[in-house]
mmCIF file of C-alpha atoms in Angstrom:
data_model
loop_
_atom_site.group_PDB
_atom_site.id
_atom_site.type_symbol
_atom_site.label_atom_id
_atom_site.label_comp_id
_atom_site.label_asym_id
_atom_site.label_seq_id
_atom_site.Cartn_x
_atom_site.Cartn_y
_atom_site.Cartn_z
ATOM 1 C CA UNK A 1 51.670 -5.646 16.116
ATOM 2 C CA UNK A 2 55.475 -5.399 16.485
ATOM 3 C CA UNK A 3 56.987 -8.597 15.736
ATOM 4 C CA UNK A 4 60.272 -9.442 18.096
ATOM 5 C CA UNK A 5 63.256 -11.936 17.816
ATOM 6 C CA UNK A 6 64.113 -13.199 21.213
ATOM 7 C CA UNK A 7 67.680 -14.856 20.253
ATOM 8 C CA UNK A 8 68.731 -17.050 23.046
ATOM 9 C CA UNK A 9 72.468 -16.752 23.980
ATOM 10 C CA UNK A 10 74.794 -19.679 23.581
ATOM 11 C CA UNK A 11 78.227 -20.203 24.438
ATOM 12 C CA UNK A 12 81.371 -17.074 24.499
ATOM 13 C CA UNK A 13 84.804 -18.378 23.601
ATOM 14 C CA UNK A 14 87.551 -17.927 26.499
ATOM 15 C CA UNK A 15 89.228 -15.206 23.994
ATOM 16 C CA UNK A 16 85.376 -13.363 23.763
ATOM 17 C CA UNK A 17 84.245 -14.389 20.367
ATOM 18 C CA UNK A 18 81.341 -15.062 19.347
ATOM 19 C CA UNK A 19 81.058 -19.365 19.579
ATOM 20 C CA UNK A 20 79.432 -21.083 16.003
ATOM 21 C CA UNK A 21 76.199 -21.537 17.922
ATOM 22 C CA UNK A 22 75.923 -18.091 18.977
ATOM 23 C CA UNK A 23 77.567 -16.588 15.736
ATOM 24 C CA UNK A 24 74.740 -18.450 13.758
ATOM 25 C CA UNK A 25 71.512 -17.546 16.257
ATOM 26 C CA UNK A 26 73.208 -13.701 15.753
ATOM 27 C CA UNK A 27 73.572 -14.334 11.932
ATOM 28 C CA UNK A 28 69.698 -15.614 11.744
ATOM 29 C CA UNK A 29 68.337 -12.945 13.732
ATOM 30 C CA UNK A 30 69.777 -10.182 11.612
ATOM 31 C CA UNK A 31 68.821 -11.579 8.423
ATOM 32 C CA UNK A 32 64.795 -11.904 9.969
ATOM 33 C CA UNK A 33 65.232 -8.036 10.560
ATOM 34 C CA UNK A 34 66.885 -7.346 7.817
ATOM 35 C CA UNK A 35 64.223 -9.417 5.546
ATOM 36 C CA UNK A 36 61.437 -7.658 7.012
ATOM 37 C CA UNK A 37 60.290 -10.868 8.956
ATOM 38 C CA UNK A 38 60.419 -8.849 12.705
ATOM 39 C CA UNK A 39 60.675 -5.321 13.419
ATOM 40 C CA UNK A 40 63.244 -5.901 16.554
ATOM 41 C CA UNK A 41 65.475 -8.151 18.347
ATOM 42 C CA UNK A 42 66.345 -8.862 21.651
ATOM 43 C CA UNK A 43 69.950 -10.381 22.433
ATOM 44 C CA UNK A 44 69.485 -12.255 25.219
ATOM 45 C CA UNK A 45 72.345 -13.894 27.584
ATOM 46 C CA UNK A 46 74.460 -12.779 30.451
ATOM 47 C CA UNK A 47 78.202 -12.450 31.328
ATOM 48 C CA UNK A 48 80.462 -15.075 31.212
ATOM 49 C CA UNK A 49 83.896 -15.629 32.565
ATOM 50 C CA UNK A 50 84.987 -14.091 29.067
ATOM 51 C CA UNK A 51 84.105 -10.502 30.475
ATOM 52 C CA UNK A 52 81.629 -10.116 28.019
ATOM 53 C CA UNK A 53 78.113 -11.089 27.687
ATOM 54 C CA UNK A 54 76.181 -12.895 25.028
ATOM 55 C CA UNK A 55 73.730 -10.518 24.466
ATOM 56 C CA UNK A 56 76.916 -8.096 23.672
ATOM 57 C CA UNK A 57 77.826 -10.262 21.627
ATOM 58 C CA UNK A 58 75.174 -11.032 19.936
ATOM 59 C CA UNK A 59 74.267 -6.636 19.631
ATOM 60 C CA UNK A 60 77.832 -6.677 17.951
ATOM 61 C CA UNK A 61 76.842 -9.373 15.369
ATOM 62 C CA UNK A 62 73.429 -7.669 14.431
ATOM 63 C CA UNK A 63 74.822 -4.696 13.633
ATOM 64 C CA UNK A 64 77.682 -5.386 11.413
ATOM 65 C CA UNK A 65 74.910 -6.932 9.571
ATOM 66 C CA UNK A 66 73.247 -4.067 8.994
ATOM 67 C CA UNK A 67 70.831 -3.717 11.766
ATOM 68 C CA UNK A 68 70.331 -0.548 13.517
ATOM 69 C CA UNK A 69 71.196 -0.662 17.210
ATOM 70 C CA UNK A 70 68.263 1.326 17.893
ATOM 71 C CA UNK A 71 66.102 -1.632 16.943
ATOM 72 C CA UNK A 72 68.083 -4.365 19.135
ATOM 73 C CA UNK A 73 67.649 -4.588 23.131
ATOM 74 C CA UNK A 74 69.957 -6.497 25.261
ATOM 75 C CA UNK A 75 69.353 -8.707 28.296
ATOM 76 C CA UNK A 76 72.374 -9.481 29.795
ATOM 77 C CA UNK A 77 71.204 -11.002 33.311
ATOM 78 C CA UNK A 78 70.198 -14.513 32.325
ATOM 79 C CA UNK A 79 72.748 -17.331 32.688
ATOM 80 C CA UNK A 80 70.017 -20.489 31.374
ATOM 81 C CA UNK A 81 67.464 -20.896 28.936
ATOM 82 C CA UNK A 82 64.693 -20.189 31.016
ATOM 83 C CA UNK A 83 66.249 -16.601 32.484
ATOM 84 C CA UNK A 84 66.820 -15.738 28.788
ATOM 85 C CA UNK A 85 63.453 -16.075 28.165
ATOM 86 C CA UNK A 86 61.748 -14.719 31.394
ATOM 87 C CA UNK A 87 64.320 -11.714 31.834
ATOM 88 C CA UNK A 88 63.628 -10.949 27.582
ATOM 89 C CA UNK A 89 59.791 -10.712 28.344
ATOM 90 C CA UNK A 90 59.833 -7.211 29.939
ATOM 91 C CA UNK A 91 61.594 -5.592 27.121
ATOM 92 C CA UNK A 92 59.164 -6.372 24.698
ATOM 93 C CA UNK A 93 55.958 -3.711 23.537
ATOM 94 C CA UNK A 94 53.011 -4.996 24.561
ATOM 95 C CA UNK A 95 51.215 -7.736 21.955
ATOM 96 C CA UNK A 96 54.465 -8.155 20.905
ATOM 97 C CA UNK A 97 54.596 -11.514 18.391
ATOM 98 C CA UNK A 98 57.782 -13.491 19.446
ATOM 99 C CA UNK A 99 60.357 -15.174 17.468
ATOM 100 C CA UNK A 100 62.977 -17.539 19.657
ATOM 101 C CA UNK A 101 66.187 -17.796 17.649
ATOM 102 C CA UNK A 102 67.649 -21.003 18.825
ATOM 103 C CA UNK A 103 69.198 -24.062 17.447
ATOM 104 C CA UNK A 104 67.175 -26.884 16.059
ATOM 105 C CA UNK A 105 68.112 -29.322 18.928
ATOM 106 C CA UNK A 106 67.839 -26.582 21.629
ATOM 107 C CA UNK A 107 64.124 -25.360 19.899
ATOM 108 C CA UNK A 108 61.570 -28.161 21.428
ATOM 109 C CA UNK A 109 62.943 -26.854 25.395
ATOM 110 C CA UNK A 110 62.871 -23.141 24.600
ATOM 111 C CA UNK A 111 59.272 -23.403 22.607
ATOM 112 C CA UNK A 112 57.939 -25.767 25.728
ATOM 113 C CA UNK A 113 59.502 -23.227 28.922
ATOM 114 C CA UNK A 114 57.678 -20.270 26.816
ATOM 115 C CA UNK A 115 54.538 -21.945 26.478
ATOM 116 C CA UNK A 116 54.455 -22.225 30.347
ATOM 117 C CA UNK A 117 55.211 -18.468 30.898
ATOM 118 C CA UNK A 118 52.445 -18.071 28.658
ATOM 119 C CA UNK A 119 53.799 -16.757 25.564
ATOM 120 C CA UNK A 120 52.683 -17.821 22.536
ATOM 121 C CA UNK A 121 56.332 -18.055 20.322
ATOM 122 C CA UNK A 122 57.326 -19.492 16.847
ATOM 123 C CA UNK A 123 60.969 -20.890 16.933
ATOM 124 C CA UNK A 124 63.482 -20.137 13.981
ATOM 125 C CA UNK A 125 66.455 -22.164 14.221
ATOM 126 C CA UNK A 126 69.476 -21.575 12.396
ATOM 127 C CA UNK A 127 71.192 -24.542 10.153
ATOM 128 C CA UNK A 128 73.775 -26.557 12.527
ATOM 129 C CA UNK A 129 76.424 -26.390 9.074
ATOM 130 C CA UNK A 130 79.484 -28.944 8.929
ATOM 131 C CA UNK A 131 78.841 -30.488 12.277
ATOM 132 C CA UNK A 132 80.529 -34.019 12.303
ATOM 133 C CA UNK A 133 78.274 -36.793 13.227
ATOM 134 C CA UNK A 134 79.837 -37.101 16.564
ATOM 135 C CA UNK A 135 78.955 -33.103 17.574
ATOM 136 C CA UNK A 136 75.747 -33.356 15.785
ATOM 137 C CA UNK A 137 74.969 -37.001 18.172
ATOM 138 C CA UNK A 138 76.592 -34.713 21.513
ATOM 139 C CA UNK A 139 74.470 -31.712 21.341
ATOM 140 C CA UNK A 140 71.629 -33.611 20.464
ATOM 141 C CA UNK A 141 72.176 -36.100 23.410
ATOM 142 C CA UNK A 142 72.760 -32.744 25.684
ATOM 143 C CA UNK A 143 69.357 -31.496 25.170
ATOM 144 C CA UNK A 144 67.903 -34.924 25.678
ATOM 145 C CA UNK A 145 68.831 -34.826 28.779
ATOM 146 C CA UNK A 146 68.428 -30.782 29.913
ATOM 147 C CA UNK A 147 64.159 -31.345 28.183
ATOM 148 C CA UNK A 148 64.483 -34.837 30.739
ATOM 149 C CA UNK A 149 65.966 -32.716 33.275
ATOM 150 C CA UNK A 150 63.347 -29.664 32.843
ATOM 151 C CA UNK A 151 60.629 -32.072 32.214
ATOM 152 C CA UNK A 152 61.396 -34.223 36.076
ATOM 153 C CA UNK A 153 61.511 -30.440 37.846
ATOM 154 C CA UNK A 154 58.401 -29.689 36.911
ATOM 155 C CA UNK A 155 56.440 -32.574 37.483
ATOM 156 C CA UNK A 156 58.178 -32.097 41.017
ATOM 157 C CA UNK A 157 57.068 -28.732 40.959
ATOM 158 C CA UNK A 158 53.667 -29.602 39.783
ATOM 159 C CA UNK A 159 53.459 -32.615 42.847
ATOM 160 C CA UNK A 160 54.646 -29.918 45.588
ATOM 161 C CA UNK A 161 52.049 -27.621 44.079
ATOM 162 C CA UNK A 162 49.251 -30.287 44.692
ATOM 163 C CA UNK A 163 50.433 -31.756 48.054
ATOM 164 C CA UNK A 164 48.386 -30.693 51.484
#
């Protein structure tokens, strides 16, 4: 069974660096394939008004790590956390066991939107580092509310679904 890191893509500076959160999903990912935990990644996340994607990004990262580029794939049409995930699923072998590289606060989201694709996934999520209290409470907070927001479109979805 090949085992796969999915790492979701996070925010590009305005200059096209790599943002912390995406710099440490990219950091985690190549040390699982460099440790021997999965046998390829996927980069996941598409173009922003930088010019260049995430999943460049995050291709560039990996491999002045040390990982080959022949074992990293890139999805670069996804612009949420659900398209990340959905557009990643096609480049994987089949039986493929999935690893979502994701932040601790962003995991509980990504883990539930895979489940309901169908994909059984474990989450790895990176340490958040010298966050002050006030980022830590903001991104925190932020997710609250996109799991509230996910969680109210599809019970909506689920209603329409029912409805004569």
């Amino acid at each position: 069974m090949t085992r796969v890191a999915i790492v979701l893509g996070a925010a590009v500076r305005p200059d096209g660096g790599a943002s912390p959160a995406l710099q440490r999903r990219a950091d985690t990912a190549a040390q699982l394939y460099l440790s021997g935990v999965v046998d390829q990644i996927v980069a996941s996340g598409g173009v922003p008004k930088a010019g260049v994607s995430e999943a460049e990004l995050i291709y560039e990262i990996c491999v002045q790590a040390g990982v080959p580029a022949s074992a990293i794939s890139c999805e670069s049409q996804s612009s949420n956390t659900l398209e990340n995930i959905r557009f990643s699923l096609p480049l994987l072998p089949p039986g493929a066991q999935i690893t979502l590289v994701t932040d601790r606060h962003h995991a509980p989201r990504a883990g539930l939107i895979a489940r309901e694709m169908g994909v059984s996934v474990q989450v790895k999520s990176p340490a958040l580092g010298q966050l002050s209290w006030r980022k830590r409470l903001r991104v925190y907070l932020r997710e609250g509310a996109a799991l509230a927001l996910y969680a109210t479109r599809r019970m909506g979805r689920t209603i329409s679904r029912r409805s004569p």
